[in-house]
Amino acid sequence: EELSIEEITRHVHISKSVLYKRFRANFQCTISEYINARRIEKAVELLANSDLSIEEISKKTGFTSASYFSKTFKKLKGVSPLQYKKQS
């Protein structure tokens, strides 16, 4: 389920800037970096344990496009999703 920053700030009654500062202080990364890391963790699981295509995995993990997914995956894992799938 998609969750927006606006929904979070309304729920916890703080401003966006306070949310961003507190998040970085606690997790040493931005909210976007954290979300992408969790999405890539799920993608790793799907790449290793399913026959889904890269396109399908990118959609299932919440990325807006397969190219953005591949770019983010390579940045975090050092190899492309396809290379990772072949290795596992």
N, CA, C and O atoms as a printed pandas DataFrame, in Angstrom:
     atom_number atom_name residue_name chain_id  residue_number  x_coord  y_coord  z_coord
0              1         N          GLU        A               1    0.841   -1.182    0.000
1              2        CA          GLU        A               1    0.000    0.000    0.000
2              3         C          GLU        A               1    0.881    1.238    0.000
3              4         O          GLU        A               1    1.856    1.317    0.748
4              5         N          GLU        A               2    0.535    2.203   -0.840
5              6        CA          GLU        A               2    1.275    3.449   -0.900
6              7         C          GLU        A               2    0.988    4.277    0.337
7              8         O          GLU        A               2   -0.149    4.346    0.805
8              9         N          LEU        A               3    2.008    4.891    0.851
9             10        CA          LEU        A               3    1.875    5.756    2.010
10            11         C          LEU        A               3    2.611    7.043    1.690
11            12         O          LEU        A               3    3.795    7.016    1.354
12            13         N          SER        A               4    1.926    8.159    1.791
13            14        CA          SER        A               4    2.559    9.430    1.437
14            15         C          SER        A               4    3.146   10.108    2.670
15            16         O          SER        A               4    2.744    9.843    3.803
16            17         N          ILE        A               5    4.095   10.977    2.419
17            18        CA          ILE        A               5    4.697   11.774    3.487
18            19         C          ILE        A               5    3.618   12.619    4.163
19            20         O          ILE        A               5    3.627   12.781    5.383
20            21         N          GLU        A               6    2.701   13.148    3.381
21            22        CA          GLU        A               6    1.626   13.971    3.933
22            23         C          GLU        A               6    0.764   13.175    4.912
23            24         O          GLU        A               6    0.375   13.687    5.962
24            25         N          GLU        A               7    0.465   11.915    4.561
25            26        CA          GLU        A               7   -0.323   11.071    5.456
26            27         C          GLU        A               7    0.426   10.812    6.763
27            28         O          GLU        A               7   -0.161   10.840    7.845
28            29         N          ILE        A               8    1.709   10.565    6.648
29            30        CA          ILE        A               8    2.525   10.305    7.840
30            31         C          ILE        A               8    2.545   11.540    8.740
31            32         O          ILE        A               8    2.334   11.438    9.949
32            33         N          THR        A               9    2.802   12.713    8.141
33            34        CA          THR        A               9    2.887   13.927    8.961
34            35         C          THR        A               9    1.553   14.251    9.631
35            36         O          THR        A               9    1.529   14.709   10.773
36            37         N          ARG        A              10    0.464   14.022    8.941
37            38        CA          ARG        A              10   -0.861   14.238    9.556
38            39         C          ARG        A              10   -1.081   13.265   10.707
39            40         O          ARG        A              10   -1.609   13.644   11.752
40            41         N          HIS        A              11   -0.682   12.027   10.518
41            42        CA          HIS        A              11   -0.902   10.999   11.534
42            43         C          HIS        A              11   -0.080   11.250   12.801
43            44         O          HIS        A              11   -0.576   11.056   13.910
44            45         N          VAL        A              12    1.159   11.676   12.640
45            46        CA          VAL        A              12    2.028   11.870   13.804
46            47         C          VAL        A              12    2.094   13.326   14.266
47            48         O          VAL        A              12    2.786   13.647   15.232
48            49         N          HIS        A              13    1.369   14.204   13.569
49            50        CA          HIS        A              13    1.235   15.613   13.949
50            51         C          HIS        A              13    2.566   16.356   14.019
51            52         O          HIS        A              13    2.851   17.055   14.991
52            53         N          ILE        A              14    3.379   16.191   12.968
53            54        CA          ILE        A              14    4.616   16.961   12.848
54            55         C          ILE        A              14    4.759   17.449   11.411
55            56         O          ILE        A              14    4.109   16.930   10.504
56            57         N          SER        A              15    5.603   18.435   11.213
57            58        CA          SER        A              15    5.817   18.967    9.865
58            59         C          SER        A              15    6.725   18.040    9.064
59            60         O          SER        A              15    7.389   17.163    9.618
60            61         N          LYS        A              16    6.741   18.252    7.753
61            62        CA          LYS        A              16    7.621   17.463    6.883
62            63         C          LYS        A              16    9.079   17.633    7.279
63            64         O          LYS        A              16    9.824   16.656    7.355
64            65         N          SER        A              17    9.483   18.862    7.529
65            66        CA          SER        A              17   10.900   19.098    7.852
66            67         C          SER        A              17   11.306   18.404    9.146
67            68         O          SER        A              17   12.414   17.875    9.239
68            69         N          VAL        A              18   10.436   18.397   10.135
69            70        CA          VAL        A              18   10.732   17.703   11.391
70            71         C          VAL        A              18   10.793   16.199   11.155
71            72         O          VAL        A              18   11.669   15.519   11.690
72            73         N          LEU        A              19    9.873   15.682   10.361
73            74        CA          LEU        A              19    9.882   14.252   10.032
74            75         C          LEU        A              19   11.192   13.864    9.360
75            76         O          LEU        A              19   11.826   12.880    9.741
76            77         N          TYR        A              20   11.597   14.650    8.349
77            78        CA          TYR        A              20   12.838   14.355    7.635
78            79         C          TYR        A              20   14.044   14.390    8.568
79            80         O          TYR        A              20   14.900   13.508    8.502
80            81         N          LYS        A              21   14.120   15.389    9.427
81            82        CA          LYS        A              21   15.251   15.514   10.361
82            83         C          LYS        A              21   15.282   14.355   11.354
83            84         O          LYS        A              21   16.335   13.764   11.593
84            85         N          ARG        A              22   14.141   14.036   11.922
85            86        CA          ARG        A              22   14.092   12.938   12.900
86            87         C          ARG        A              22   14.391   11.596   12.250
87            88         O          ARG        A              22   15.068   10.748   12.832
88            89         N          PHE        A              23   13.885   11.415   11.051
89            90        CA          PHE        A              23   14.143   10.156   10.340
90            91         C          PHE        A              23   15.636    9.990   10.090
91            92         O          PHE        A              23   16.201    8.932   10.363
92            93         N          ARG        A              24   16.273   11.033    9.570
93            94        CA          ARG        A              24   17.712   10.972    9.288
94            95         C          ARG        A              24   18.508   10.752   10.570
95            96         O          ARG        A              24   19.488   10.008   10.571
96            97         N          ALA        A              25   18.096   11.391   11.651
97            98        CA          ALA        A              25   18.799   11.236   12.935
98            99         C          ALA        A              25   18.719    9.794   13.439
99           100         O          ALA        A              25   19.670    9.291   14.038
100          101         N          ASN        A              26   17.601    9.139   13.202
101          102        CA          ASN        A              26   17.413    7.774   13.695
102          103         C          ASN        A              26   17.913    6.690   12.752
103          104         O          ASN        A              26   18.353    5.633   13.205
104          105         N          PHE        A              27   17.853    6.939   11.441
105          106        CA          PHE        A              27   18.189    5.897   10.475
106          107         C          PHE        A              27   19.415    6.212    9.615
107          108         O          PHE        A              27   19.825    5.379    8.807
108          109         N          GLN        A              28   20.005    7.396    9.776
109          110        CA          GLN        A              28   21.191    7.819    9.022
110          111         C          GLN        A              28   20.999    7.767    7.501
111          112         O          GLN        A              28   21.953    7.525    6.762
112          113         N          CYS        A              29   19.785    7.991    7.046
113          114        CA          CYS        A              29   19.481    8.066    5.622
114          115         C          CYS        A              29   18.166    8.811    5.451
115          116         O          CYS        A              29   17.445    9.061    6.416
116          117         N          THR        A              30   17.871    9.159    4.210
117          118        CA          THR        A              30   16.593    9.827    3.945
118          119         C          THR        A              30   15.471    8.791    3.900
119          120         O          THR        A              30   15.717    7.588    3.820
120          121         N          ILE        A              31   14.244    9.283    3.953
121          122        CA          ILE        A              31   13.091    8.387    3.866
122          123         C          ILE        A              31   13.100    7.653    2.524
123          124         O          ILE        A              31   12.830    6.453    2.472
124          125         N          SER        A              32   13.403    8.356    1.458
125          126        CA          SER        A              32   13.443    7.728    0.128
126          127         C          SER        A              32   14.509    6.637    0.055
127          128         O          SER        A              32   14.262    5.561   -0.490
128          129         N          GLU        A              33   15.680    6.910    0.597
129          130        CA          GLU        A              33   16.741    5.903    0.606
130          131         C          GLU        A              33   16.315    4.667    1.400
131          132         O          GLU        A              33   16.593    3.536    1.000
132          133         N          TYR        A              34   15.648    4.890    2.511
133          134        CA          TYR        A              34   15.173    3.780    3.349
134          135         C          TYR        A              34   14.141    2.938    2.596
135          136         O          TYR        A              34   14.217    1.710    2.579
136          137         N          ILE        A              35   13.185    3.616    1.981
137          138        CA          ILE        A              35   12.139    2.905    1.238
138          139         C          ILE        A              35   12.744    2.112    0.089
139          140         O          ILE        A              35   12.383    0.954   -0.119
140          141         N          ASN        A              36   13.655    2.720   -0.656
141          142        CA          ASN        A              36   14.291    2.013   -1.771
142          143         C          ASN        A              36   15.089    0.810   -1.287
143          144         O          ASN        A              36   15.082   -0.233   -1.942
144          145         N          ALA        A              37   15.767    0.931   -0.172
145          146        CA          ALA        A              37   16.520   -0.202    0.374
146          147         C          ALA        A              37   15.583   -1.353    0.738
147          148         O          ALA        A              37   15.905   -2.513    0.479
148          149         N          ARG        A              38   14.436   -1.050    1.332
149          150        CA          ARG        A              38   13.470   -2.103    1.668
150          151         C          ARG        A              38   12.898   -2.731    0.402
151          152         O          ARG        A              38   12.695   -3.944    0.350
152          153         N          ARG        A              39   12.639   -1.922   -0.610
153          154        CA          ARG        A              39   12.126   -2.451   -1.880
154          155         C          ARG        A              39   13.144   -3.370   -2.540
155          156         O          ARG        A              39   12.782   -4.409   -3.091
156          157         N          ILE        A              40   14.408   -2.991   -2.485
157          158        CA          ILE        A              40   15.460   -3.817   -3.084
158          159         C          ILE        A              40   15.613   -5.124   -2.308
159          160         O          ILE        A              40   15.868   -6.166   -2.912
160          161         N          GLU        A              41   15.464   -5.092   -0.990
161          162        CA          GLU        A              41   15.500   -6.337   -0.199
162          163         C          GLU        A              41   14.426   -7.303   -0.681
163          164         O          GLU        A              41   14.681   -8.497   -0.837
164          165         N          LYS        A              42   13.227   -6.784   -0.916
165          166        CA          LYS        A              42   12.132   -7.622   -1.412
166          167         C          LYS        A              42   12.444   -8.123   -2.825
167          168         O          LYS        A              42   12.159   -9.273   -3.159
168          169         N          ALA        A              43   13.030   -7.253   -3.648
169          170        CA          ALA        A              43   13.392   -7.643   -5.011
170          171         C          ALA        A              43   14.416   -8.770   -5.012
171          172         O          ALA        A              43   14.325   -9.694   -5.821
172          173         N          VAL        A              44   15.392   -8.698   -4.108
173          174        CA          VAL        A              44   16.402   -9.759   -3.989
174          175         C          VAL        A              44   15.724  -11.094   -3.706
175          176         O          VAL        A              44   16.064  -12.120   -4.296
176          177         N          GLU        A              45   14.775  -11.060   -2.809
177          178        CA          GLU        A              45   14.014  -12.275   -2.471
178          179         C          GLU        A              45   13.267  -12.810   -3.690
179          180         O          GLU        A              45   13.285  -14.012   -3.954
180          181         N          LEU        A              46   12.613  -11.920   -4.428
181          182        CA          LEU        A              46   11.860  -12.338   -5.617
182          183         C          LEU        A              46   12.786  -12.825   -6.731
183          184         O          LEU        A              46   12.465  -13.792   -7.422
184          185         N          LEU        A              47   13.921  -12.168   -6.909
185          186        CA          LEU        A              47   14.870  -12.610   -7.933
186          187         C          LEU        A              47   15.395  -14.010   -7.636
187          188         O          LEU        A              47   15.574  -14.813   -8.552
188          189         N          ALA        A              48   15.640  -14.300   -6.380
189          190        CA          ALA        A              48   16.193  -15.597   -5.995
190          191         C          ALA        A              48   15.144  -16.710   -5.958
191          192         O          ALA        A              48   15.468  -17.879   -6.166
192          193         N          ASN        A              49   13.900  -16.347   -5.696
193          194        CA          ASN        A              49   12.893  -17.383   -5.429
194          195         C          ASN        A              49   11.682  -17.380   -6.356
195          196         O          ASN        A              49   10.656  -17.982   -6.039
196          197         N          SER        A              50   11.793  -16.711   -7.490
197          198        CA          SER        A              50   10.650  -16.712   -8.408
198          199         C          SER        A              50   11.145  -16.673   -9.850
199          200         O          SER        A              50   12.326  -16.457  -10.122
200          201         N          ASP        A              51   10.218  -16.884  -10.744
201          202        CA          ASP        A              51   10.522  -16.798  -12.173
202          203         C          ASP        A              51    9.954  -15.514  -12.778
203          204         O          ASP        A              51    9.793  -15.416  -13.995
204          205         N          LEU        A              52    9.655  -14.542  -11.934
205          206        CA          LEU        A              52    9.102  -13.285  -12.415
206          207         C          LEU        A              52   10.140  -12.526  -13.238
207          208         O          LEU        A              52   11.344  -12.637  -13.004
208          209         N          SER        A              53    9.651  -11.760  -14.199
209          210        CA          SER        A              53   10.548  -10.928  -15.010
210          211         C          SER        A              53   11.000   -9.718  -14.195
211          212         O          SER        A              53   10.425   -9.400  -13.154
212          213         N          ILE        A              54   12.029   -9.059  -14.684
213          214        CA          ILE        A              54   12.517   -7.841  -14.035
214          215         C          ILE        A              54   11.399   -6.802  -13.995
215          216         O          ILE        A              54   11.213   -6.126  -12.983
216          217         N          GLU        A              55   10.669   -6.676  -15.073
217          218        CA          GLU        A              55    9.533   -5.741  -15.140
218          219         C          GLU        A              55    8.496   -6.054  -14.054
219          220         O          GLU        A              55    8.032   -5.152  -13.357
220          221         N          GLU        A              56    8.138   -7.333  -13.916
221          222        CA          GLU        A              56    7.153   -7.732  -12.911
222          223         C          GLU        A              56    7.670   -7.465  -11.495
223          224         O          GLU        A              56    6.921   -7.003  -10.635
224          225         N          ILE        A              57    8.926   -7.752  -11.263
225          226        CA          ILE        A              57    9.514   -7.521   -9.938
226          227         C          ILE        A              57    9.556   -6.026   -9.634
227          228         O          ILE        A              57    9.285   -5.612   -8.507
228          229         N          SER        A              58    9.892   -5.222  -10.630
229          230        CA          SER        A              58    9.924   -3.772  -10.399
230          231         C          SER        A              58    8.538   -3.263  -10.002
231          232         O          SER        A              58    8.425   -2.417   -9.115
232          233         N          LYS        A              59    7.499   -3.759  -10.636
233          234        CA          LYS        A              59    6.129   -3.358  -10.292
234          235         C          LYS        A              59    5.729   -3.862   -8.909
235          236         O          LYS        A              59    5.142   -3.122   -8.120
236          237         N          LYS        A              60    6.048   -5.125   -8.617
237          238        CA          LYS        A              60    5.678   -5.715   -7.327
238          239         C          LYS        A              60    6.371   -5.032   -6.146
239          240         O          LYS        A              60    5.858   -5.038   -5.027
240          241         N          THR        A              61    7.521   -4.453   -6.403
241          242        CA          THR        A              61    8.264   -3.802   -5.328
242          243         C          THR        A              61    8.039   -2.293   -5.284
243          244         O          THR        A              61    8.683   -1.591   -4.505
244          245         N          GLY        A              62    7.133   -1.796   -6.114
245          246        CA          GLY        A              62    6.714   -0.404   -6.010
246          247         C          GLY        A              62    7.517    0.614   -6.785
247          248         O          GLY        A              62    7.374    1.814   -6.551
248          249         N          PHE        A              63    8.361    0.168   -7.706
249          250        CA          PHE        A              63    9.116    1.115   -8.523
250          251         C          PHE        A              63    8.257    1.609   -9.673
251          252         O          PHE        A              63    7.396    0.884  -10.171
252          253         N          THR        A              64    8.492    2.842  -10.092
253          254        CA          THR        A              64    7.680    3.439  -11.154
254          255         C          THR        A              64    8.054    2.934  -12.538
255          256         O          THR        A              64    7.250    3.011  -13.467
256          257         N          SER        A              65    9.272    2.417  -12.680
257          258        CA          SER        A              65    9.681    1.862  -13.974
258          259         C          SER        A              65   10.774    0.821  -13.755
259          260         O          SER        A              65   11.472    0.822  -12.740
260          261         N          ALA        A              66   10.900   -0.063  -14.738
261          262        CA          ALA        A              66   11.936   -1.094  -14.659
262          263         C          ALA        A              66   13.323   -0.471  -14.748
263          264         O          ALA        A              66   14.265   -0.977  -14.139
264          265         N          SER        A              67   13.461    0.615  -15.495
265          266        CA          SER        A              67   14.782    1.240  -15.620
266          267         C          SER        A              67   15.213    1.892  -14.308
267          268         O          SER        A              67   16.377    1.795  -13.919
268          269         N          TYR        A              68   14.289    2.548  -13.631
269          270        CA          TYR        A              68   14.616    3.143  -12.327
270          271         C          TYR        A              68   14.924    2.039  -11.311
271          272         O          TYR        A              68   15.843    2.170  -10.503
272          273         N          PHE        A              69   14.154    0.957  -11.360
273          274        CA          PHE        A              69   14.412   -0.192  -10.496
274          275         C          PHE        A              69   15.827   -0.733  -10.740
275          276         O          PHE        A              69   16.582   -0.956   -9.795
276          277         N          SER        A              70   16.174   -0.940  -12.002
277          278        CA          SER        A              70   17.493   -1.487  -12.339
278          279         C          SER        A              70   18.620   -0.568  -11.882
279          280         O          SER        A              70   19.632   -1.025  -11.349
280          281         N          LYS        A              71   18.435    0.721  -12.094
281          282        CA          LYS        A              71   19.441    1.710  -11.682
282          283         C          LYS        A              71   19.620    1.692  -10.167
283          284         O          LYS        A              71   20.748    1.696   -9.673
284          285         N          THR        A              72   18.517    1.671   -9.433
285          286        CA          THR        A              72   18.570    1.647   -7.969
286          287         C          THR        A              72   19.166    0.339   -7.474
287          288         O          THR        A              72   19.975    0.339   -6.546
288          289         N          PHE        A              73   18.778   -0.767   -8.081
289          290        CA          PHE        A              73   19.291   -2.079   -7.694
290          291         C          PHE        A              73   20.811   -2.113   -7.855
291          292         O          PHE        A              73   21.529   -2.533   -6.948
292          293         N          LYS        A              74   21.291   -1.670   -9.010
293          294        CA          LYS        A              74   22.734   -1.695   -9.273
294          295         C          LYS        A              74   23.480   -0.786   -8.304
295          296         O          LYS        A              74   24.569   -1.129   -7.842
296          297         N          LYS        A              75   22.900    0.367   -7.996
297          298        CA          LYS        A              75   23.528    1.296   -7.057
298          299         C          LYS        A              75   23.689    0.648   -5.670
299          300         O          LYS        A              75   24.721    0.815   -5.020
300          301         N          LEU        A              76   22.676   -0.083   -5.231
301          302        CA          LEU        A              76   22.708   -0.672   -3.895
302          303         C          LEU        A              76   23.399   -2.033   -3.829
303          304         O          LEU        A              76   23.987   -2.380   -2.805
304          305         N          LYS        A              77   23.331   -2.802   -4.908
305          306        CA          LYS        A              77   23.866   -4.163   -4.889
306          307         C          LYS        A              77   25.141   -4.354   -5.708
307          308         O          LYS        A              77   25.812   -5.377   -5.580
308          309         N          GLY        A              78   25.476   -3.376   -6.546
309          310        CA          GLY        A              78   26.706   -3.463   -7.326
310          311         C          GLY        A              78   26.612   -4.246   -8.611
311          312         O          GLY        A              78   27.568   -4.287   -9.386
312          313         N          VAL        A              79   25.484   -4.865   -8.848
313          314        CA          VAL        A              79   25.226   -5.600  -10.092
314          315         C          VAL        A              79   23.793   -5.313  -10.526
315          316         O          VAL        A              79   22.964   -4.876   -9.728
316          317         N          SER        A              80   23.518   -5.563  -11.796
317          318        CA          SER        A              80   22.146   -5.360  -12.280
318          319         C          SER        A              80   21.238   -6.473  -11.752
319          320         O          SER        A              80   21.730   -7.525  -11.344
320          321         N          PRO        A              81   19.937   -6.257  -11.755
321          322        CA          PRO        A              81   19.026   -7.324  -11.320
322          323         C          PRO        A              81   19.202   -8.617  -12.131
323          324         O          PRO        A              81   19.141   -9.717  -11.581
324          325         N          LEU        A              82   19.417   -8.470  -13.423
325          326        CA          LEU        A              82   19.600   -9.643  -14.281
326          327         C          LEU        A              82   20.867  -10.402  -13.895
327          328         O          LEU        A              82   20.847  -11.629  -13.800
328          329         N          GLN        A              83   21.966   -9.686  -13.673
329          330        CA          GLN        A              83   23.205  -10.323  -13.237
330          331         C          GLN        A              83   22.994  -11.021  -11.890
331          332         O          GLN        A              83   23.468  -12.138  -11.681
332          333         N          TYR        A              84   22.287  -10.361  -10.993
333          334        CA          TYR        A              84   22.028  -10.951   -9.677
334          335         C          TYR        A              84   21.225  -12.238   -9.825
335          336         O          TYR        A              84   21.526  -13.242   -9.179
336          337         N          LYS        A              85   20.204  -12.206  -10.675
337          338        CA          LYS        A              85   19.373  -13.390  -10.885
338          339         C          LYS        A              85   20.198  -14.555  -11.433
339          340         O          LYS        A              85   20.022  -15.697  -11.010
340          341         N          LYS        A              86   21.091  -14.267  -12.366
341          342        CA          LYS        A              86   21.957  -15.309  -12.946
342          343         C          LYS        A              86   22.907  -15.895  -11.896
343          344         O          LYS        A              86   23.211  -17.087  -11.930
344          345         N          GLN        A              87   23.371  -15.059  -10.969
345          346        CA          GLN        A              87   24.308  -15.502   -9.932
346          347         C          GLN        A              87   23.630  -16.330   -8.851
347          348         O          GLN        A              87   24.272  -17.164   -8.211
348          349         N          SER        A              88   22.341  -16.107   -8.644
349          350        CA          SER        A              88   21.667  -16.804   -7.538
350          351         C          SER        A              88   20.942  -18.047   -7.963
351          352         O          SER        A              88   20.336  -18.724   -7.132
